mmCIF file of C-alpha atoms in Angstrom:
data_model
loop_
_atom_site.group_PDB
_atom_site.id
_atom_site.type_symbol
_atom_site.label_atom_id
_atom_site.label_comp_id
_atom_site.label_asym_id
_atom_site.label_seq_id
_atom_site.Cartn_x
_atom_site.Cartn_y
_atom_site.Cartn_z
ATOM 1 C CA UNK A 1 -21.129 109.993 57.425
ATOM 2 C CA UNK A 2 -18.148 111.724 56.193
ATOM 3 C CA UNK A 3 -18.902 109.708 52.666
ATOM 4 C CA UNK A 4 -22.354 110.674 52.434
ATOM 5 C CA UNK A 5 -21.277 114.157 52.790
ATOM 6 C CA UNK A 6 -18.866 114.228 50.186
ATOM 7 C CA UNK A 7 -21.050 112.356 47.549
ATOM 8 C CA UNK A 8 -23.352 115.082 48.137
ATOM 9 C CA UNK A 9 -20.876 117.439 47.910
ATOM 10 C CA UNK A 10 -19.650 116.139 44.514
ATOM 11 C CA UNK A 11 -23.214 115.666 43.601
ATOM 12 C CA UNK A 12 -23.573 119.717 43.941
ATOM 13 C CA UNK A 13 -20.375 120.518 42.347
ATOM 14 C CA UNK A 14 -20.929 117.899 39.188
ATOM 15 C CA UNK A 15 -24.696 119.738 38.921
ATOM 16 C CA UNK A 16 -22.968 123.450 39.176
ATOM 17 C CA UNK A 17 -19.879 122.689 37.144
ATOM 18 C CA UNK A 18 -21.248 120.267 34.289
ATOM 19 C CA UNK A 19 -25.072 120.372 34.163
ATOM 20 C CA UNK A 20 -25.134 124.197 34.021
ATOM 21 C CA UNK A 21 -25.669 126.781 31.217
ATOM 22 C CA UNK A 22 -21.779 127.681 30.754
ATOM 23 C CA UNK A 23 -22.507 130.738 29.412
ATOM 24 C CA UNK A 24 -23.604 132.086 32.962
ATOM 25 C CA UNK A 25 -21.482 130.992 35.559
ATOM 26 C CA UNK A 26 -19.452 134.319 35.398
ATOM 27 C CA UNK A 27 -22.859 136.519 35.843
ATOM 28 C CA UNK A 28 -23.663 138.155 39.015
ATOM 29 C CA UNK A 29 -25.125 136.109 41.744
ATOM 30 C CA UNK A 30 -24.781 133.151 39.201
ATOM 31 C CA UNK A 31 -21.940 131.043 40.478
ATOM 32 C CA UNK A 32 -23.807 129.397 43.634
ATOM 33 C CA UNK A 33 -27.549 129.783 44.670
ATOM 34 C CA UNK A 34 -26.194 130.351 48.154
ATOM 35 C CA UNK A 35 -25.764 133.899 47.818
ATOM 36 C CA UNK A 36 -29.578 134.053 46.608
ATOM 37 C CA UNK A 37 -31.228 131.824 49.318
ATOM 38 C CA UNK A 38 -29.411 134.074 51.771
ATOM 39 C CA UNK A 39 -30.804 137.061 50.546
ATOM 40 C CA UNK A 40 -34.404 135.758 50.148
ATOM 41 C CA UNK A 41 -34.702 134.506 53.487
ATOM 42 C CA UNK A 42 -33.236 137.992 54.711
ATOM 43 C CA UNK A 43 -35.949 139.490 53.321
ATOM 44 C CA UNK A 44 -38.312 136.920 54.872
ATOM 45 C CA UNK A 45 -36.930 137.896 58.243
ATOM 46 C CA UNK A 46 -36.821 142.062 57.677
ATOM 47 C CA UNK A 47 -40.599 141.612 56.490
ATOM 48 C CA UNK A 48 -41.612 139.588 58.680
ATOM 49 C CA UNK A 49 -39.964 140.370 62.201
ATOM 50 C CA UNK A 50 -37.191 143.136 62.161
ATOM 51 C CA UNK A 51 -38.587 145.676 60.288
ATOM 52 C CA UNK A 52 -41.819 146.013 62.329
ATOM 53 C CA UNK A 53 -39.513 145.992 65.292
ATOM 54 C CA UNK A 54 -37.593 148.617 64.510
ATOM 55 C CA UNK A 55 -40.476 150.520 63.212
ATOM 56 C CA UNK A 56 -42.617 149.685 66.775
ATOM 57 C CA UNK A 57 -41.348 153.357 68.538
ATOM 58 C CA UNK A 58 -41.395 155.185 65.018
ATOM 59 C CA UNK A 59 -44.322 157.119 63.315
ATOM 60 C CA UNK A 60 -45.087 155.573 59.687
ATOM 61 C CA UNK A 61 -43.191 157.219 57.018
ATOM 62 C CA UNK A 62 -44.770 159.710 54.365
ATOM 63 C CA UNK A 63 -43.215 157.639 51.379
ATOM 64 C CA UNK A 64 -45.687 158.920 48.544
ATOM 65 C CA UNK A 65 -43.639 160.370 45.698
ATOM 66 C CA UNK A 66 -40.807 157.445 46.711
ATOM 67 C CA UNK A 67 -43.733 155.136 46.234
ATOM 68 C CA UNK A 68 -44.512 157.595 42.406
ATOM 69 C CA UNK A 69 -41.266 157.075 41.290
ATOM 70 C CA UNK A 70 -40.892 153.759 42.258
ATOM 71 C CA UNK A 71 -43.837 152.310 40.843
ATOM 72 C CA UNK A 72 -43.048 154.470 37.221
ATOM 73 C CA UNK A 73 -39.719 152.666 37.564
ATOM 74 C CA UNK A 74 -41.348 149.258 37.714
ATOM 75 C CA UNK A 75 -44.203 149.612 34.693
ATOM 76 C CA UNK A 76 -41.136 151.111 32.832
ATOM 77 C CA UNK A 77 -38.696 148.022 33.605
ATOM 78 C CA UNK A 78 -41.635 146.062 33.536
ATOM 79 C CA UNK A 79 -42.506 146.909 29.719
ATOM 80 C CA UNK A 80 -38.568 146.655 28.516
ATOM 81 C CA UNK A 81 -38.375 143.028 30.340
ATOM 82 C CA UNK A 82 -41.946 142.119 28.014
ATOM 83 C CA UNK A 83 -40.311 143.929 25.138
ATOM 84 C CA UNK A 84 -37.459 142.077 25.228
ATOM 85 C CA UNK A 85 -39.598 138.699 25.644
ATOM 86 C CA UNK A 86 -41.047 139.324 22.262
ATOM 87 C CA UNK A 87 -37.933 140.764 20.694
ATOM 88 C CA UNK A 88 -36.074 137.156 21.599
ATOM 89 C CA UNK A 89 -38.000 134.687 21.354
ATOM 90 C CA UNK A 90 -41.785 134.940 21.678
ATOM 91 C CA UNK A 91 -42.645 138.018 18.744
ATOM 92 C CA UNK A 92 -42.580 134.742 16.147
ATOM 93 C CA UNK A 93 -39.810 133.113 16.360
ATOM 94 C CA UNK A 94 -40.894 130.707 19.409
ATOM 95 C CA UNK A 95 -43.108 128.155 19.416
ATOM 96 C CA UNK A 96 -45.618 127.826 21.660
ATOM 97 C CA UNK A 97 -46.300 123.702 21.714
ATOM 98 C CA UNK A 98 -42.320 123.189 22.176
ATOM 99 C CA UNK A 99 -39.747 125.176 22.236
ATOM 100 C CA UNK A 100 -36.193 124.014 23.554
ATOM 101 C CA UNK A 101 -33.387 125.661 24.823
ATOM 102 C CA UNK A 102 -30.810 127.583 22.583
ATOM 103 C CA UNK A 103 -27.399 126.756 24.123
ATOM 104 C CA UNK A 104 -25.563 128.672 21.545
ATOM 105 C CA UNK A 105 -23.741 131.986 21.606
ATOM 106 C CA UNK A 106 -25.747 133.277 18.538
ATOM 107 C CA UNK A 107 -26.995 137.219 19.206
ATOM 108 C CA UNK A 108 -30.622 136.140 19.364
ATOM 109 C CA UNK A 109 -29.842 133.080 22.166
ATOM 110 C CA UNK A 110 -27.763 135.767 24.200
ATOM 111 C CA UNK A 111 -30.244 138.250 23.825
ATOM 112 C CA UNK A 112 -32.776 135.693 25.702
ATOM 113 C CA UNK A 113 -30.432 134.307 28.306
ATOM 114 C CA UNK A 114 -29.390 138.087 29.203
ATOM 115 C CA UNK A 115 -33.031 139.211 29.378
ATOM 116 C CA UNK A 116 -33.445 135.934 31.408
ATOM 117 C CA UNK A 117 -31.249 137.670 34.044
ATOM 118 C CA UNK A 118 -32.661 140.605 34.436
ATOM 119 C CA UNK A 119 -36.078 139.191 34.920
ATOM 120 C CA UNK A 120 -33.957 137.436 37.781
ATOM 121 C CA UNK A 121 -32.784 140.607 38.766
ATOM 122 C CA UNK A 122 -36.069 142.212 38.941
ATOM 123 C CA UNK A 123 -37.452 139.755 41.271
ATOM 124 C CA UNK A 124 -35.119 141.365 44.046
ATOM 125 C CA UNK A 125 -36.410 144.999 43.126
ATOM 126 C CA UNK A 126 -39.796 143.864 43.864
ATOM 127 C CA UNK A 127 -38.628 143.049 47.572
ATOM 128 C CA UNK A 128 -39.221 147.206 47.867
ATOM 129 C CA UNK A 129 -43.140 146.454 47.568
ATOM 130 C CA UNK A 130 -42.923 144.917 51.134
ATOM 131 C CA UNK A 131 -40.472 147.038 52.666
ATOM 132 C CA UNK A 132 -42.263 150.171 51.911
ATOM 133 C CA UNK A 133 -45.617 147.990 53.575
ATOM 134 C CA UNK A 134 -43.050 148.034 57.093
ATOM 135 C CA UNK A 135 -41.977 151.731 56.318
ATOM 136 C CA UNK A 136 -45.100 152.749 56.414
ATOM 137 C CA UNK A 137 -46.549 150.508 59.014
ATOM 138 C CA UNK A 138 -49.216 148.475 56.432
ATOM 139 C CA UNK A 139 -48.660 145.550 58.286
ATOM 140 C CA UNK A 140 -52.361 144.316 57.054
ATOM 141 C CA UNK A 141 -50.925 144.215 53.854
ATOM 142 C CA UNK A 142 -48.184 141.630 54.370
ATOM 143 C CA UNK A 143 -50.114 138.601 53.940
ATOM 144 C CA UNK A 144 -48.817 135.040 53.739
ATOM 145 C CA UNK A 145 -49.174 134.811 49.773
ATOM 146 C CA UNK A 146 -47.002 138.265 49.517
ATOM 147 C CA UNK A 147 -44.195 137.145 51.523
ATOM 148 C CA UNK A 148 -44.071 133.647 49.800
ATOM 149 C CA UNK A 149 -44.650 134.932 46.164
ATOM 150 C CA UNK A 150 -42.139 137.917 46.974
ATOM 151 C CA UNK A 151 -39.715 135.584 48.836
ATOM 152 C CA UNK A 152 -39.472 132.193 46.486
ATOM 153 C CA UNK A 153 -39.548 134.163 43.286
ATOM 154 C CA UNK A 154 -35.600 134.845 43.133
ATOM 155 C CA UNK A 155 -34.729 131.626 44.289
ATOM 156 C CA UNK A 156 -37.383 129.929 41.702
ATOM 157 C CA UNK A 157 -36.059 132.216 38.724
ATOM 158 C CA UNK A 158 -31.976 131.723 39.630
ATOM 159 C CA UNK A 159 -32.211 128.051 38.844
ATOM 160 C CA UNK A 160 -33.897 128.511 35.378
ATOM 161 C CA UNK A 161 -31.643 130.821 34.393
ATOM 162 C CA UNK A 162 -28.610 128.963 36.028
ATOM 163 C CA UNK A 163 -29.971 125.546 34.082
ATOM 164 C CA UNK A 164 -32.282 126.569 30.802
ATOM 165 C CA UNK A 165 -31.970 130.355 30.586
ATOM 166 C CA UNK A 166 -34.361 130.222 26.872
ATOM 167 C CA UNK A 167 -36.644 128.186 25.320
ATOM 168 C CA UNK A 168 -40.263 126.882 26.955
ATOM 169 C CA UNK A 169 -40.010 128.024 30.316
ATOM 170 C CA UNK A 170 -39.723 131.516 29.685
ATOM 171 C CA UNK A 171 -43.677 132.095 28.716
ATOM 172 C CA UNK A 172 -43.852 132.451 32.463
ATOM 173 C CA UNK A 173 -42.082 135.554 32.068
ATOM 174 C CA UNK A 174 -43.685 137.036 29.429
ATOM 175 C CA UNK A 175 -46.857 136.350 30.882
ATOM 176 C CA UNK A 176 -45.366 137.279 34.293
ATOM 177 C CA UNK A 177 -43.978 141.112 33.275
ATOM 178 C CA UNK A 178 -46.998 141.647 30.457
ATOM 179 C CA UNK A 179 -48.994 141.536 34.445
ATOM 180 C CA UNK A 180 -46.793 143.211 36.436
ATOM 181 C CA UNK A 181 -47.207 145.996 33.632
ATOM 182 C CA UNK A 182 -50.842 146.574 34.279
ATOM 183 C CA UNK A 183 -50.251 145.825 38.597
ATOM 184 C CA UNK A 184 -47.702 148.696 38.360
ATOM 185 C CA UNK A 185 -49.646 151.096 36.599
ATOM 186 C CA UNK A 186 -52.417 150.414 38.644
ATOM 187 C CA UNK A 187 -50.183 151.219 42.281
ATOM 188 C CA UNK A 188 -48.595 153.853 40.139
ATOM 189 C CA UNK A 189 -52.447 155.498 39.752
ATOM 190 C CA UNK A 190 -53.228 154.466 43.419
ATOM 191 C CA UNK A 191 -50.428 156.953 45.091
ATOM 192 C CA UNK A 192 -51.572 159.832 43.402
ATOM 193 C CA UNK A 193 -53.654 160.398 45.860
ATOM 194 C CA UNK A 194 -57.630 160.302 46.384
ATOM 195 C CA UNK A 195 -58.160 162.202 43.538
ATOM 196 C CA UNK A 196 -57.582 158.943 41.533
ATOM 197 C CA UNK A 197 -58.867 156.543 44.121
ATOM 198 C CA UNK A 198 -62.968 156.464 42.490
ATOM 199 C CA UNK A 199 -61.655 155.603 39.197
ATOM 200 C CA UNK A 200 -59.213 152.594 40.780
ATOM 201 C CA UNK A 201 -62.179 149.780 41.244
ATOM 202 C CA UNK A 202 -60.716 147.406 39.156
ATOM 203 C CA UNK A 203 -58.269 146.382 41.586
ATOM 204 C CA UNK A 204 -59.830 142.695 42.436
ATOM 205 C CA UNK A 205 -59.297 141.981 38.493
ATOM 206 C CA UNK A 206 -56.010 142.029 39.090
ATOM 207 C CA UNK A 207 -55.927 139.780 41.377
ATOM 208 C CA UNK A 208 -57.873 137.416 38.820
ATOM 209 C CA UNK A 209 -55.761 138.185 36.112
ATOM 210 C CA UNK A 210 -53.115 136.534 38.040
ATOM 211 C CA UNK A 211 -54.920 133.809 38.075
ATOM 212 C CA UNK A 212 -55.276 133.303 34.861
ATOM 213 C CA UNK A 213 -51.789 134.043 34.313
ATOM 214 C CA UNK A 214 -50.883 130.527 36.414
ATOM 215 C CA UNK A 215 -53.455 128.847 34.907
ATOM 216 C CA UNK A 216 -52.026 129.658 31.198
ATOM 217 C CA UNK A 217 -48.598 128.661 32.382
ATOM 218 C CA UNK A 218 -49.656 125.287 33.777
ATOM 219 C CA UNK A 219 -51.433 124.021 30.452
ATOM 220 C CA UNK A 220 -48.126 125.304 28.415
ATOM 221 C CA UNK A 221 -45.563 123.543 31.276
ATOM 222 C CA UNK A 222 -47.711 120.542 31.306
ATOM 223 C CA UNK A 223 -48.287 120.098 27.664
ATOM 224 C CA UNK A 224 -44.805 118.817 27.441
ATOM 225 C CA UNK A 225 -45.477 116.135 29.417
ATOM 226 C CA UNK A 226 -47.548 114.412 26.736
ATOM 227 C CA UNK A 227 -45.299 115.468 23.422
ATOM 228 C CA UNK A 228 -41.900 114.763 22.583
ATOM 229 C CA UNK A 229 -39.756 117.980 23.250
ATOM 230 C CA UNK A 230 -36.200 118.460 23.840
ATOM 231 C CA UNK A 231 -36.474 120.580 26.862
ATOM 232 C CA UNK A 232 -35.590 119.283 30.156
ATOM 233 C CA UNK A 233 -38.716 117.209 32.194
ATOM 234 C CA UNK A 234 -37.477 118.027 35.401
ATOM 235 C CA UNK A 235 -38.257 122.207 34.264
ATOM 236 C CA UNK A 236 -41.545 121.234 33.350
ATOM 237 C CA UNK A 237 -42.736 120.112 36.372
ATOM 238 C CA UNK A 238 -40.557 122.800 38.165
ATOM 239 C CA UNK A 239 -42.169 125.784 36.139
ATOM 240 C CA UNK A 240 -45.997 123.596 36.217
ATOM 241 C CA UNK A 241 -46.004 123.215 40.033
ATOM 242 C CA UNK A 242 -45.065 126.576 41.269
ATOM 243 C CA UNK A 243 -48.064 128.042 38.952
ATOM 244 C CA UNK A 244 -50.145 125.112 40.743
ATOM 245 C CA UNK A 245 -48.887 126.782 44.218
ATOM 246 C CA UNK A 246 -49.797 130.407 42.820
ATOM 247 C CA UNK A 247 -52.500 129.944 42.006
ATOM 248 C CA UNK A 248 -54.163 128.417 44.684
ATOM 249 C CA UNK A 249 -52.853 131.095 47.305
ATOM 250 C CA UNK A 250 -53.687 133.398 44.837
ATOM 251 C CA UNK A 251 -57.422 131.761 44.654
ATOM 252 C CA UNK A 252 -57.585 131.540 48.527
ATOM 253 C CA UNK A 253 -56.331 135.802 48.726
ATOM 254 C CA UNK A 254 -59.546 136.416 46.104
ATOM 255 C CA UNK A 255 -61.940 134.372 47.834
ATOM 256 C CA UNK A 256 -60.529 135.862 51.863
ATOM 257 C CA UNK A 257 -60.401 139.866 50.394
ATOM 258 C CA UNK A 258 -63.059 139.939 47.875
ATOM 259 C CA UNK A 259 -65.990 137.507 48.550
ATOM 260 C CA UNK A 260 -65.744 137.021 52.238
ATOM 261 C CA UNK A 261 -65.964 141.123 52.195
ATOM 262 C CA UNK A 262 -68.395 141.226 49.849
ATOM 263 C CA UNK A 263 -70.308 138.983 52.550
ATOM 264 C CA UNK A 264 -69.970 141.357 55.346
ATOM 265 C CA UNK A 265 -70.727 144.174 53.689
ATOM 266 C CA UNK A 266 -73.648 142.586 52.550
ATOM 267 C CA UNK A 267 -74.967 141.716 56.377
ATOM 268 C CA UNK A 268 -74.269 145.307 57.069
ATOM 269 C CA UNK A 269 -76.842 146.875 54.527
ATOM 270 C CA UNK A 270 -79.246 143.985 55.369
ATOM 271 C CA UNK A 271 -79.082 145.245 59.651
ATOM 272 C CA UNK A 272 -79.063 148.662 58.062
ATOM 273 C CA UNK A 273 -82.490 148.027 56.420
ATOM 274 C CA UNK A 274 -84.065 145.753 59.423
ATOM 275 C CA UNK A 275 -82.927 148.999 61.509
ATOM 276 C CA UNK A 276 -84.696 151.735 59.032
ATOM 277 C CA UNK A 277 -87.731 149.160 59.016
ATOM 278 C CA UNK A 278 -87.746 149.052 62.694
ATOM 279 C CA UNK A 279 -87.740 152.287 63.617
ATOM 280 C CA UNK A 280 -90.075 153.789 61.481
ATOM 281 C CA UNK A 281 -89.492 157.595 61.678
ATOM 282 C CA UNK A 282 -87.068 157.029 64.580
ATOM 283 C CA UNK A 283 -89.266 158.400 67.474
ATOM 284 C CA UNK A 284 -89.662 156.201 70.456
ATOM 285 C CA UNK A 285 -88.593 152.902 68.760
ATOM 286 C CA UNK A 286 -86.686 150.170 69.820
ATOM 287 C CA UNK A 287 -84.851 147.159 68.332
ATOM 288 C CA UNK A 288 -81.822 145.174 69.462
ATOM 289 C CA UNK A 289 -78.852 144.413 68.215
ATOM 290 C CA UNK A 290 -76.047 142.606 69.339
ATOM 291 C CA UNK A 291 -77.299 142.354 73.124
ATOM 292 C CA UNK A 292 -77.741 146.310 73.170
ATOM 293 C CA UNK A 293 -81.443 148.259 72.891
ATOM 294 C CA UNK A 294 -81.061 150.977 70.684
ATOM 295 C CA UNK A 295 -83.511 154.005 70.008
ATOM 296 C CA UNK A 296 -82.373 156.142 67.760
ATOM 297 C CA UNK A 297 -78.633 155.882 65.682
ATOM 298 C CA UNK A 298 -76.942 154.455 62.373
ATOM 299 C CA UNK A 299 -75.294 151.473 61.484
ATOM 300 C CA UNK A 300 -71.985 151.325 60.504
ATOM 301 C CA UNK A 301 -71.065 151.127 56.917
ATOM 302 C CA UNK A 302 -68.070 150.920 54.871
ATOM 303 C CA UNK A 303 -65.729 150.779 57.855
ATOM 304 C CA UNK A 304 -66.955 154.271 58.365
ATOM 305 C CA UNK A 305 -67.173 155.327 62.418
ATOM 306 C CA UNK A 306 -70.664 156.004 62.785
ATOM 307 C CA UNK A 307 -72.444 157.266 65.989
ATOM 308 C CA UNK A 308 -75.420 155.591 67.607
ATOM 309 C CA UNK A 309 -77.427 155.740 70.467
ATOM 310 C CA UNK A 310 -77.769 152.446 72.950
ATOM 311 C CA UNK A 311 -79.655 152.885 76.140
ATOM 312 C CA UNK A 312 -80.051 156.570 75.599
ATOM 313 C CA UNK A 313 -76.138 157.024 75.824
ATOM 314 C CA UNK A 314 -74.376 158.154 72.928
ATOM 315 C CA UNK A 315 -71.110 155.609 71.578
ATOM 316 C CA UNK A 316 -68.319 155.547 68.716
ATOM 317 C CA UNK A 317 -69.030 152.093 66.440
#
């Protein structure tokens, strides 16, 4: 046993120590991925259990021009992290059929492997789009897909910039921020209040646009699978299989929030018009629904709370 431990051991050390990009093992957070896993499952645990506890006895908190300048922060780092995409690698000088890794110290490599951290780095300031969910008591909001996006995407990004901080891989983050760009801007919009809210209803396109963000990144991982490229196979299949596992919780959020809604909302106005058809003018008529004889009301619509009348005695829907 106490062999099998240290060969593993040694296994991890010859992986950190020789198999590494050299040039960031003296970078912040970069020496282990210990200190990373430890934070994401933190955050996994606050989210997901001790925030809402200690939030149980409080009122939600007003967070609105936080949430203003939070959101301007993020289309602002956002952009720079796309800007800098372009400005290192993908504005011409990167190919987009194969493209390995520059191990060098030449300004242009350095410029991509720093950039490559702080796309790392940004991963951690999106944790705040969760916390300010518990703050605020939106605990609707924190779905399965937003913890596990949220929660893996640190520990995903630390080991590509730990192991090939350049080259192929990084489309994902161009891709990744050019998105987060237009989701920003969009939550930016959204807590300006209702003023803004009837011009916001492109909000499921966002949600598809993510989609075909994974979808792009799986046909440029994969491609290398079938062409000769000097960029490491084990990355490819790395990068290619969490945009598989995106995009299929991403598919399964659409098709639960958008179409399933659309569906109900859809039986609504159809009992809505069976109930106007039914009644006539409303005077002495009768229909049933759900078990309960009703004479005279509304249906409810929209999630609004609508009042109707069942057996002659007036109740909140």
């Amino acid at each position: 046993m106490s062999q099998l431990v240290e060969n593993i051991y040694n296994a991890y050390r010859d992986l950190m120590d020789n198999k590494s990009d050299p040039r960031v093992n003296d970078w912040f957070l970069m020496s282990s991925p210990f200190p990373t896993l430890i934070i994401c499952l933190s955050y996994a645990y606050f989210v997901k259990r001790l925030g809402p506890k200690l939030m149980e006895n409080r009122k939600p908190f007003e967070l609105r021009k936080t949430m203003i300048y939070y959101n301007l922060f993020q289309v602002i780092f956002s952009s720079w992290l796309f800007y800098e995409s372009l400005a290192s690698g993908w504005g011409g000088q990167y190919s987009l059929k194969c493209q390995p890794v520059d191990y060098s110290r030449s300004p242009m490599a350095m410029r991509m492997a720093k950039g490559c951290w702080w796309y790392y780095f940004s991963k951690f300031t999106e944790f705040m789009d969760t916390i300010f969910f518990v703050m605020r008591k939106k605990y609707d909001h924190i779905s399965t897909l937003h913890v596990i996006h949220h929660g893996c995407m640190p520990m995903s990004v630390w080991f590509g910039v730990k192991f090939t901080p350049g080259g192929h891989s990084t489309f994902f983050g161009l891709l990744n921020t050019f998105v987060h760009i237009i989701m920003y801007s969009y939550y930016l919009l959204s807590a300006l209040g209702p003023k803004i809210q009837p011009y916001l209803w492109w909000k499921k396109y966002l949600t598809a646009l993510q989609m075909v963000q994974f979808i792009l990144v799986m046909i440029h991982a994969f491609q290398l699978l079938f062409i000769d490229c000097k960029y490491p196979k084990a990355f490819v299949w790395w990068i290619g299989m969490h945009a598989v596992m995106f995009y299929f919780l991403f598919r399964n959020f659409y098709h639960e929030t958008y179409k399933k809604n659309k569906e109900k909302l859809s039986a609504i106005n159809n009992k809505k018009e069976n109930y106007i058809k039914a009644n006539g003018n409303g005077t002495n008529s009768e229909i049933y629904v759900n078990h309960y004889k009703m004479t005279t009301g509304y249906i409810s619509d929209n999630g609004m709370r609508n009042r109707v009348f069942i057996d002659k005695q007036e109740v909140e829907q």
